[in-house]
Coordinates of C-alpha atoms and ligand atoms in Angstrom, one line a residue:
M1 CA -0.1 -0.1 0.1
S2 CA 1.6 3.4 -0.8
D3 CA 1.2 6.7 0.9
T4 CA 0.8 8.6 -1.6
Y5 CA -2.6 9.0 -3.4
D6 CA -3.9 11.6 -6.3
L7 CA -7.0 11.4 -4.1
V8 CA -8.2 10.2 -0.7
V9 CA -11.7 9.6 0.0
I10 CA -12.9 9.8 3.7
G11 CA -16.0 7.8 4.1
A12 CA -17.0 4.6 2.2
G13 CA -20.7 5.3 2.0
P14 CA -22.5 5.7 -1.4
G15 CA -20.9 8.9 -1.9
G16 CA -17.4 7.9 -1.2
Y17 CA -17.4 4.4 -2.5
V18 CA -18.9 5.8 -5.6
A19 CA -16.3 8.5 -5.9
A20 CA -13.4 6.3 -5.4
I21 CA -14.5 3.8 -8.0
R22 CA -15.3 6.7 -10.7
A23 CA -11.8 8.5 -9.7
A24 CA -10.3 5.0 -10.3
Q25 CA -12.2 4.5 -13.9
L26 CA -10.5 7.5 -14.8
G27 CA -6.9 6.9 -13.9
L28 CA -6.4 8.5 -10.4
K29 CA -4.9 6.1 -7.7
V30 CA -7.4 6.2 -5.0
A31 CA -7.5 5.5 -1.5
C32 CA -10.5 5.4 0.7
V33 CA -10.5 5.9 4.4
E34 CA -13.3 4.1 6.6
K35 CA -13.6 3.7 10.1
R36 CA -16.4 1.1 10.0
S37 CA -15.9 -2.7 9.6
A38 CA -17.2 -2.9 6.8
L39 CA -17.7 -0.2 3.4
G40 CA -20.7 0.9 2.3
G41 CA -21.7 3.6 4.7
T42 CA -25.1 4.5 6.7
C43 CA -26.9 3.5 3.7
L44 CA -25.5 -0.3 3.3
N45 CA -24.9 -0.6 6.9
V46 CA -27.7 0.7 8.8
G47 CA -29.8 2.9 6.0
C48 CA -31.3 2.1 3.1
I49 CA -30.4 -1.7 2.8
P50 CA -31.3 -2.9 6.0
S51 CA -34.5 -0.6 6.4
K52 CA -35.8 -1.9 2.9
A53 CA -34.8 -5.8 3.7
L54 CA -37.2 -5.2 7.0
L55 CA -39.9 -3.2 4.8
N56 CA -40.0 -6.0 2.5
A57 CA -40.4 -9.0 5.0
S58 CA -42.7 -7.0 7.0
E59 CA -45.0 -6.5 3.9
K60 CA -44.9 -10.1 3.0
F61 CA -46.3 -10.9 6.8
S62 CA -49.0 -7.9 6.2
E63 CA -50.2 -9.6 3.2
A64 CA -50.2 -13.2 4.9
E65 CA -51.9 -11.8 7.7
H66 CA -54.3 -9.6 6.1
H67 CA -54.5 -9.4 2.2
L68 CA -54.0 -13.1 0.6
A69 CA -57.3 -13.9 1.5
D70 CA -59.0 -11.6 -0.4
F71 CA -57.3 -13.2 -3.2
G72 CA -58.9 -16.1 -2.5
I73 CA -56.0 -17.9 -1.0
Q74 CA -56.1 -19.1 2.7
V75 CA -52.8 -19.7 4.4
G76 CA -53.9 -19.5 8.1
K77 CA -52.3 -17.4 10.7
P78 CA -48.8 -16.6 9.8
K79 CA -46.3 -16.6 12.4
L80 CA -43.1 -14.3 12.9
D81 CA -39.8 -15.4 13.3
V82 CA -38.1 -12.1 14.6
K83 CA -34.4 -14.1 14.7
A84 CA -35.0 -15.1 11.1
L85 CA -36.0 -12.1 9.7
M86 CA -33.0 -10.2 11.3
A87 CA -30.6 -12.9 9.9
R88 CA -32.0 -12.3 7.0
K89 CA -31.7 -8.7 6.9
T90 CA -28.0 -9.1 7.9
A91 CA -26.9 -11.3 5.1
I92 CA -28.5 -9.0 3.0
V93 CA -26.1 -6.3 4.1
T94 CA -22.8 -8.2 4.6
G95 CA -23.1 -9.7 0.8
L96 CA -23.8 -6.1 -0.5
T97 CA -20.8 -4.4 1.6
D98 CA -18.6 -7.5 1.0
G99 CA -19.4 -6.5 -3.0
I100 CA -18.4 -3.3 -2.3
A101 CA -14.8 -4.7 -1.2
F102 CA -14.6 -7.1 -4.4
L103 CA -15.1 -3.5 -6.7
F104 CA -12.4 -1.9 -4.3
K105 CA -10.1 -4.6 -5.1
K106 CA -11.2 -5.0 -8.9
H107 CA -10.2 -0.9 -9.2
K108 CA -7.0 -1.0 -7.2
I109 CA -8.5 1.2 -4.2
D110 CA -6.7 1.0 -1.1
W111 CA -9.3 0.7 1.7
V112 CA -7.3 2.5 4.6
Q113 CA -9.3 1.3 7.8
G114 CA -9.6 3.9 10.7
T115 CA -10.8 6.9 11.9
A116 CA -9.5 10.3 9.7
K117 CA -8.5 13.8 10.1
I118 CA -7.1 16.3 8.2
T119 CA -3.9 17.9 9.3
A120 CA -3.3 19.7 6.1
P121 CA -4.3 20.2 2.8
G122 CA -2.9 17.2 1.1
K123 CA -2.3 15.1 4.7
V124 CA -4.9 12.6 5.8
E125 CA -3.9 11.3 9.3
V126 CA -5.7 7.7 10.0
A127 CA -6.1 6.7 13.3
P128 CA -6.5 2.7 13.4
D129 CA -9.3 2.5 16.3
G130 CA -7.8 1.4 19.1
K131 CA -4.6 -0.6 18.3
G132 CA -1.7 0.2 16.1
K133 CA 0.1 3.3 15.2
A134 CA -1.2 6.6 13.1
Q135 CA -0.2 6.5 9.6
T136 CA -0.3 9.7 7.2
L137 CA -1.4 9.6 3.6
S138 CA -0.1 12.3 0.9
C139 CA -2.7 13.1 -1.3
E140 CA -3.1 16.0 -4.3
R141 CA -6.9 16.2 -3.2
I142 CA -8.9 15.0 -0.3
L143 CA -12.9 14.2 -0.5
I144 CA -15.1 14.7 2.3
A145 CA -17.7 12.0 2.1
T146 CA -18.2 11.7 6.1
G147 CA -21.9 11.6 5.5
S148 CA -24.6 12.3 8.4
E149 CA -25.5 11.2 11.7
S150 CA -29.0 10.9 14.0
T151 CA -29.7 14.2 15.1
P152 CA -30.4 14.2 19.2
L153 CA -33.1 15.9 21.0
P154 CA -32.5 17.5 24.0
G155 CA -34.1 15.4 27.0
V156 CA -34.1 12.4 25.0
E157 CA -31.0 10.4 25.7
V158 CA -30.4 7.5 23.5
D159 CA -29.4 3.8 24.8
E160 CA -30.0 2.1 21.4
K161 CA -32.0 -0.4 23.5
K162 CA -35.4 1.2 24.5
I163 CA -34.6 4.6 23.2
V164 CA -33.4 4.0 20.0
T165 CA -32.4 6.0 16.5
S166 CA -33.0 4.2 13.3
T167 CA -30.1 2.0 13.9
G168 CA -31.4 0.4 16.9
A169 CA -35.0 0.4 15.2
L170 CA -33.1 -1.8 12.7
E171 CA -31.9 -4.4 15.6
L172 CA -35.2 -5.2 18.4
A173 CA -35.1 -8.3 19.3
K174 CA -38.7 -8.5 19.6
V175 CA -41.7 -7.0 18.2
P176 CA -42.4 -3.7 20.8
G177 CA -46.0 -3.5 22.8
H178 CA -46.3 0.2 22.0
L179 CA -43.6 2.1 19.7
I180 CA -43.6 6.0 19.8
V181 CA -41.4 7.4 16.9
I182 CA -41.0 11.0 17.2
G183 CA -40.8 12.9 13.9
G184 CA -43.4 12.1 11.3
G185 CA -40.5 12.0 8.5
V186 CA -39.2 9.4 5.9
I187 CA -37.1 7.3 8.1
G188 CA -39.9 7.6 11.5
L189 CA -42.7 6.6 9.1
E190 CA -40.6 3.6 7.2
L191 CA -39.6 2.0 10.5
G192 CA -43.0 2.7 12.1
S193 CA -44.5 0.8 9.3
V194 CA -42.2 -1.8 9.6
W195 CA -43.1 -2.3 13.3
K196 CA -47.0 -1.5 12.8
R197 CA -46.8 -4.6 10.5
L198 CA -44.9 -6.7 12.4
G199 CA -48.0 -6.1 15.6
S200 CA -46.8 -3.2 17.4
K201 CA -49.2 -0.3 18.2
V202 CA -47.5 2.6 16.7
T203 CA -47.8 6.2 17.8
V204 CA -45.9 9.2 15.7
V205 CA -45.5 12.6 17.5
E206 CA -44.7 15.4 15.0
F207 CA -43.8 18.8 16.1
L208 CA -45.4 20.1 12.7
D209 CA -49.2 20.1 11.6
R210 CA -48.3 17.9 8.8
I211 CA -46.2 14.6 8.2
V212 CA -43.4 14.5 5.5
P213 CA -42.3 17.8 5.7
G214 CA -41.3 19.7 2.4
T215 CA -43.3 17.2 0.2
D216 CA -46.3 18.4 -1.4
A217 CA -48.8 19.4 0.9
D218 CA -52.0 17.4 -0.4
T219 CA -50.3 14.6 -1.5
A220 CA -48.8 14.5 2.4
K221 CA -52.4 14.8 3.9
R222 CA -53.5 11.8 1.6
F223 CA -50.8 9.8 2.8
Q224 CA -51.2 10.6 6.6
R225 CA -54.8 9.2 6.1
V226 CA -53.7 6.0 4.3
L227 CA -51.4 5.3 7.1
A228 CA -53.7 6.0 9.4
K229 CA -56.1 3.5 8.0
Q230 CA -53.5 1.1 8.5
G231 CA -53.8 1.9 12.1
I232 CA -50.5 4.4 12.7
E233 CA -51.8 7.1 14.8
F234 CA -50.6 10.4 14.8
K235 CA -50.2 13.4 17.4
L236 CA -49.5 16.5 15.0
S237 CA -48.2 19.7 16.6
S238 CA -46.7 18.1 19.5
K239 CA -43.4 18.3 21.0
V240 CA -41.7 16.0 23.1
T241 CA -39.7 17.6 26.0
G242 CA -38.6 14.8 27.5
A243 CA -38.1 10.8 27.5
K244 CA -36.9 8.6 30.9
A245 CA -36.1 5.0 30.2
S246 CA -36.9 2.5 32.9
K247 CA -36.6 -1.5 33.2
T248 CA -40.7 -1.5 32.1
G249 CA -40.6 0.8 29.4
V250 CA -40.4 4.6 28.6
K251 CA -42.1 7.7 29.8
L252 CA -42.2 10.5 27.5
T253 CA -43.2 13.6 28.2
V254 CA -45.3 16.0 25.5
E255 CA -46.5 19.2 25.0
P256 CA -48.9 21.0 22.4
V257 CA -46.6 23.1 20.3
K258 CA -49.1 26.1 20.7
G259 CA -48.8 25.8 24.7
G260 CA -51.1 24.2 27.0
D261 CA -50.9 21.3 29.5
A262 CA -48.4 18.5 28.9
E263 CA -49.0 15.1 29.0
E264 CA -47.2 12.0 29.6
M265 CA -47.3 8.9 27.3
T266 CA -45.8 5.8 27.7
A267 CA -44.1 3.4 25.7
D268 CA -41.9 0.2 25.5
V269 CA -39.9 1.5 22.8
V270 CA -39.2 5.0 21.4
L271 CA -37.6 5.9 17.9
L272 CA -36.2 9.2 17.8
A273 CA -36.3 10.2 14.0
I274 CA -36.3 13.9 14.0
G275 CA -33.8 13.9 10.9
R276 CA -30.3 14.0 10.7
R277 CA -27.2 16.2 10.8
P278 CA -24.1 16.5 8.6
L279 CA -21.2 14.2 10.7
T280 CA -17.7 16.5 10.4
A281 CA -16.6 15.8 14.1
G282 CA -12.9 15.0 14.7
L283 CA -12.3 15.7 10.9
G284 CA -10.2 19.1 11.8
L285 CA -11.7 20.9 9.4
E286 CA -12.2 24.1 12.0
A287 CA -8.4 24.2 12.4
L288 CA -8.2 24.0 8.5
G289 CA -10.6 27.1 7.9
V290 CA -13.1 24.8 6.2
E291 CA -16.2 26.9 5.5
M292 CA -19.2 25.4 7.1
D293 CA -22.9 26.7 7.7
K294 CA -25.4 26.8 10.5
R295 CA -26.3 23.0 10.4
G296 CA -22.7 22.3 10.2
A297 CA -22.9 21.2 6.4
V298 CA -19.4 22.0 4.3
L299 CA -20.0 24.6 1.9
V300 CA -18.8 23.7 -1.7
D301 CA -18.5 25.5 -5.1
A302 CA -20.1 24.2 -8.2
D303 CA -17.0 21.9 -8.4
F304 CA -17.8 20.3 -5.0
E305 CA -14.6 22.0 -3.8
T306 CA -14.7 23.8 -0.4
N307 CA -13.0 27.4 0.4
V308 CA -9.9 25.4 1.3
K309 CA -7.9 24.6 -2.2
G310 CA -8.0 20.7 -2.9
I311 CA -10.3 20.1 -0.1
F312 CA -13.5 18.8 -1.6
A313 CA -16.7 17.4 -0.1
I314 CA -20.2 15.4 -1.2
G315 CA -22.9 14.0 0.0
D316 CA -24.9 13.9 3.0
V317 CA -22.1 16.1 4.7
I318 CA -22.9 19.0 2.0
P319 CA -26.2 21.0 1.5
G320 CA -29.0 19.3 -0.4
P321 CA -31.0 16.2 -0.2
M322 CA -29.8 13.6 1.9
L323 CA -30.4 10.6 0.4
A324 CA -28.1 8.1 -1.0
H325 CA -28.5 8.3 -4.7
K326 CA -27.9 12.0 -4.5
A327 CA -24.6 11.0 -2.7
E328 CA -23.9 8.9 -5.7
E329 CA -24.3 11.3 -8.4
D330 CA -22.1 14.1 -5.9
G331 CA -19.6 11.6 -6.2
V332 CA -19.6 10.8 -10.1
A333 CA -19.7 14.2 -10.5
A334 CA -16.9 15.2 -8.3
A335 CA -14.4 12.4 -9.6
E336 CA -15.2 13.5 -13.3
I337 CA -14.4 16.9 -12.1
M338 CA -11.0 16.0 -10.5
A339 CA -10.2 13.7 -13.6
G340 CA -10.7 16.9 -15.9
Q341 CA -14.0 16.4 -17.2
S342 CA -17.2 18.3 -16.5
G343 CA -19.7 16.8 -13.9
H344 CA -23.1 18.7 -12.5
V345 CA -25.8 17.3 -10.3
D346 CA -29.8 18.9 -10.8
Y347 CA -30.7 18.5 -7.3
N348 CA -34.6 19.6 -8.3
L349 CA -34.4 16.1 -10.9
V350 CA -33.6 14.1 -7.3
P351 CA -36.4 11.9 -6.3
G352 CA -37.5 11.5 -3.0
I353 CA -39.2 8.0 -1.9
V354 CA -40.7 6.9 1.3
Y355 CA -41.1 3.1 1.0
T356 CA -43.8 2.7 3.1
W357 CA -46.9 0.6 0.9
P358 CA -48.1 2.3 -0.6
E359 CA -45.3 4.4 -1.9
L360 CA -44.7 8.0 -1.7
A361 CA -42.3 9.3 -4.4
T362 CA -41.8 12.8 -5.7
V363 CA -39.5 15.0 -7.9
G364 CA -39.1 18.4 -8.9
Q365 CA -41.5 21.4 -7.2
T366 CA -44.4 20.9 -5.1
E367 CA -47.7 23.0 -5.6
E368 CA -46.4 25.4 -2.3
Q369 CA -43.2 26.0 -4.1
L370 CA -44.7 27.0 -7.4
K371 CA -47.4 29.4 -5.8
E372 CA -44.6 30.9 -4.1
A373 CA -42.4 31.4 -6.6
R374 CA -45.4 33.0 -8.6
I375 CA -45.2 30.4 -11.4
E376 CA -48.4 29.6 -13.1
Y377 CA -49.0 26.0 -13.3
R378 CA -51.8 23.1 -14.5
K379 CA -52.1 20.4 -12.7
G380 CA -53.6 16.3 -13.9
V381 CA -54.2 14.2 -11.1
F382 CA -55.5 10.5 -11.4
P383 CA -56.4 8.2 -9.2
F384 CA -55.3 4.6 -9.1
S385 CA -58.5 3.4 -8.4
A386 CA -59.5 4.0 -12.4
N387 CA -55.9 2.5 -13.2
S388 CA -56.7 -1.4 -14.5
R389 CA -53.8 -2.9 -13.4
A390 CA -54.1 -1.3 -9.8
R391 CA -57.3 -3.1 -9.4
T392 CA -56.1 -6.5 -10.5
V393 CA -53.6 -6.2 -8.1
L394 CA -56.1 -4.7 -5.3
D395 CA -53.9 -2.0 -4.8
T396 CA -55.8 1.0 -5.5
E397 CA -54.8 3.5 -3.0
G398 CA -53.6 7.0 -3.7
Q399 CA -53.4 9.2 -6.7
I400 CA -50.8 10.4 -9.5
K401 CA -50.2 14.3 -9.8
I402 CA -48.2 15.9 -12.4
L403 CA -47.5 19.7 -12.2
A404 CA -47.0 21.6 -15.5
D405 CA -45.8 24.9 -16.4
A406 CA -49.1 26.8 -17.9
K407 CA -47.6 28.5 -20.8
T408 CA -45.1 26.0 -22.0
D409 CA -46.2 22.9 -20.4
K410 CA -42.8 21.7 -19.4
I411 CA -43.4 19.3 -16.5
L412 CA -42.3 21.0 -13.2
G413 CA -42.7 18.3 -10.5
A414 CA -44.9 15.1 -10.0
H415 CA -45.9 13.6 -6.6
I416 CA -47.1 9.9 -6.7
L417 CA -49.0 8.2 -3.6
G418 CA -49.5 4.5 -5.0
P419 CA -48.2 1.0 -5.6
D420 CA -44.5 0.9 -6.6
A421 CA -44.5 4.7 -6.6
G422 CA -40.9 5.1 -6.1
T423 CA -40.4 2.8 -9.6
L424 CA -43.1 4.9 -11.2
I425 CA -41.2 8.4 -10.8
H426 CA -38.9 7.7 -12.9
E427 CA -40.8 8.0 -15.7
I428 CA -41.3 11.5 -14.9
C429 CA -38.0 11.9 -14.0
M430 CA -36.6 10.9 -17.2
A431 CA -39.1 13.4 -19.1
M432 CA -38.0 16.3 -16.8
A433 CA -34.6 15.4 -17.7
F434 CA -35.1 15.8 -21.1
G435 CA -37.1 19.0 -20.6
G436 CA -40.4 17.0 -21.4
S437 CA -43.7 18.6 -21.4
A438 CA -47.0 16.6 -19.9
E439 CA -48.1 16.4 -23.7
D440 CA -44.9 14.3 -24.4
V441 CA -45.7 11.8 -21.7
A442 CA -49.4 12.1 -22.6
R443 CA -48.3 11.2 -26.4
M444 CA -46.2 8.2 -25.4
C445 CA -47.7 4.7 -26.0
H446 CA -47.8 3.0 -22.3
G447 CA -48.0 -0.6 -22.4
H448 CA -51.4 -2.1 -20.9
P449 CA -52.5 -3.3 -18.0
T450 CA -49.6 -1.2 -16.3
L451 CA -49.5 1.1 -13.3
N452 CA -47.3 3.4 -16.0
E453 CA -50.7 3.9 -17.4
G454 CA -51.6 6.0 -14.8
I455 CA -49.0 8.4 -15.5
K456 CA -50.3 8.6 -18.9
E457 CA -53.9 9.3 -17.5
A458 CA -52.5 12.0 -15.4
A459 CA -50.3 13.8 -18.1
L460 CA -53.6 13.9 -20.2
A461 CA -55.5 15.4 -17.1
V462 CA -53.1 18.4 -17.0
D463 CA -55.0 19.3 -20.4
G464 CA -57.8 18.2 -18.9
R465 CA -58.7 15.2 -21.2
P466 CA -58.1 12.0 -19.7
I467 CA -59.4 8.9 -20.9
H468 CA -60.4 6.7 -18.1
M469 CA -62.0 9.5 -15.7
Ligands
LIG1 C1 -32.8 4.2 8.6 C2 -31.9 5.1 7.2 C3 -32.6 4.3 6.2 C4 -32.7 5.4 4.9 N1 -32.6 4.8 3.5 C5 -32.5 5.7 2.4 C6 -33.3 5.0 1.4 O1 -33.8 4.3 1.4 N2 -32.9 5.6 0.1 C7 -31.8 6.8 0.3 O2 -31.7 7.4 -1.0 N3 -31.5 7.3 1.3 C8 -31.9 6.5 2.8 N4 -31.1 7.0 3.7 C9 -29.9 8.0 3.6 C10 -28.8 7.7 3.2 O3 -28.3 6.6 4.0 C11 -27.7 9.0 3.2 O4 -28.1 9.4 2.4 C12 -26.6 8.0 2.5 O5 -26.0 6.8 3.4 C13 -25.2 9.2 2.0 O6 -23.8 9.0 2.1 P1 -22.8 9.5 2.4 O7 -22.0 8.8 1.5 O8 -22.8 10.7 2.0 O9 -22.6 9.3 3.7 P2 -22.7 8.0 4.8 O10 -23.8 7.0 3.6 O11 -23.2 8.4 6.1 O12 -21.3 7.3 4.7 C14 -20.5 8.2 5.4 C15 -19.4 7.2 6.2 O13 -18.3 7.8 6.6 C16 -17.7 7.0 7.8 N5 -16.9 8.1 8.4 C17 -17.2 9.4 9.1 N6 -16.2 10.3 9.4 C18 -15.3 9.7 9.3 C19 -14.0 9.7 9.5 N7 -13.7 10.6 10.0 N8 -13.0 8.6 9.3 C20 -13.3 7.4 8.3 N9 -14.4 7.5 8.1 C21 -15.6 8.2 8.4 C22 -19.1 6.7 8.3 O14 -18.2 5.6 9.2 C23 -19.6 6.2 7.3 O15 -19.6 4.6 6.9 C24 -31.5 6.3 5.2 C25 -31.2 6.8 6.1 C26 -31.2 6.1 7.1 C27 -30.9 6.1 8.4

């Protein structure tokens, strides 16, 4: 292993490992420092992948328990084996993280295990956790891809057993009787859904008067109604001011945001999911004078370079949507720029997906954003209840909404609540990436019977001429 590199990447999440691979493909000599014992970052180890493994397993359980009979299939009462379910999740994670190690070998990327600190531009000190002597890597450029961590809440001390972050919620040994989720965002709703389907009573306590902040308000309202129908309880406009864990459970103090009497709630497990914040502690950025914003996100220019020459940053640690695919796109663009090519990521085209059932998927602008920007738009809405494929699979909850510029018809945003919304949204992303109009989508022949026909109908509805409504 050499100590001199063209590029040293700090963090092997979807931002860092993808940047490392792309840079190696372009001929750069790359090392990637990662403090975990496995590659893949938050996403593969304790984020996207294990949560989707549990969502998928719990969906199957819920189908067997509640829905297969609707298709004329009697399977009796399904029995849950939490240990086997967790073992499957772990096997999926290990398979994928090992896959990244294989890709590193294939591209001759050195994985340096340990905690990195930038001591000067071009110098990265790596402390192998616990044992061994620190080594210093020298390089032309440094790429910070250290990601994010769960945001703490004063008065709520996480022990990852009774008061957990998403990491603990992915590891529970048994189904909690009552799970209180603090925060009605993506992570809280996904993991709340997992444990609800597996048998918990789930209550979501949210500070705002709505769930999934930042998404299209009317779609979020419909989403909340659907989740409530599934049995998830919501306590909106409420703030948690304290939580105390004991042997028997957790006591929470909750106050109305607008003022009023505090109330006590009890739970077996509390999931703290109020968001994530950039992770830069211990990197030495303050001493180097690297600029950060109020949230602690590292500020970069259009080339992903910080104010200190030769130090770049990508992914969750910089401003923008905190999503794995955004981090990957950042990584590719940054590597290409470093190799003398041009790279760019359009954050307006980054889809956001909540992998509950039904799924919520969104891209581009919301109605609220368009109104605020005084952009005149037309709206086309099509319900899944009028889509033949949705009816054959008994998944008729939700709708597709397309927003298009009133003058040019260019698609400005789309908000889908429904079956496979996370897959469907990519048809709109593609149209938007090519500057497409609602008419372009409406004129395209769509296979029948497919859920995508709903997109065609919503595009037709923008012009007031859906066929099946
Ligand atoms: C429960 C959960 C579910 C999620 N589901 C989704 C989803 O379905 N889809 C989606 O797009 N996003 C999802 N996310 C978000 C996604 O995980 C992040 O957006 C993504 O991982 C960010 O990638 P990154 O490379 O910027 O950082 P990370 O993946 O956080 O990787 C950063 C890495 O840097 C390492 N590191 C940090 N500091 C140092 C240091 N000083 N030295 C060495 N190594 C260091 C960390 O150990 C970590 O491995 C989810 C997150 C959570 C928590």
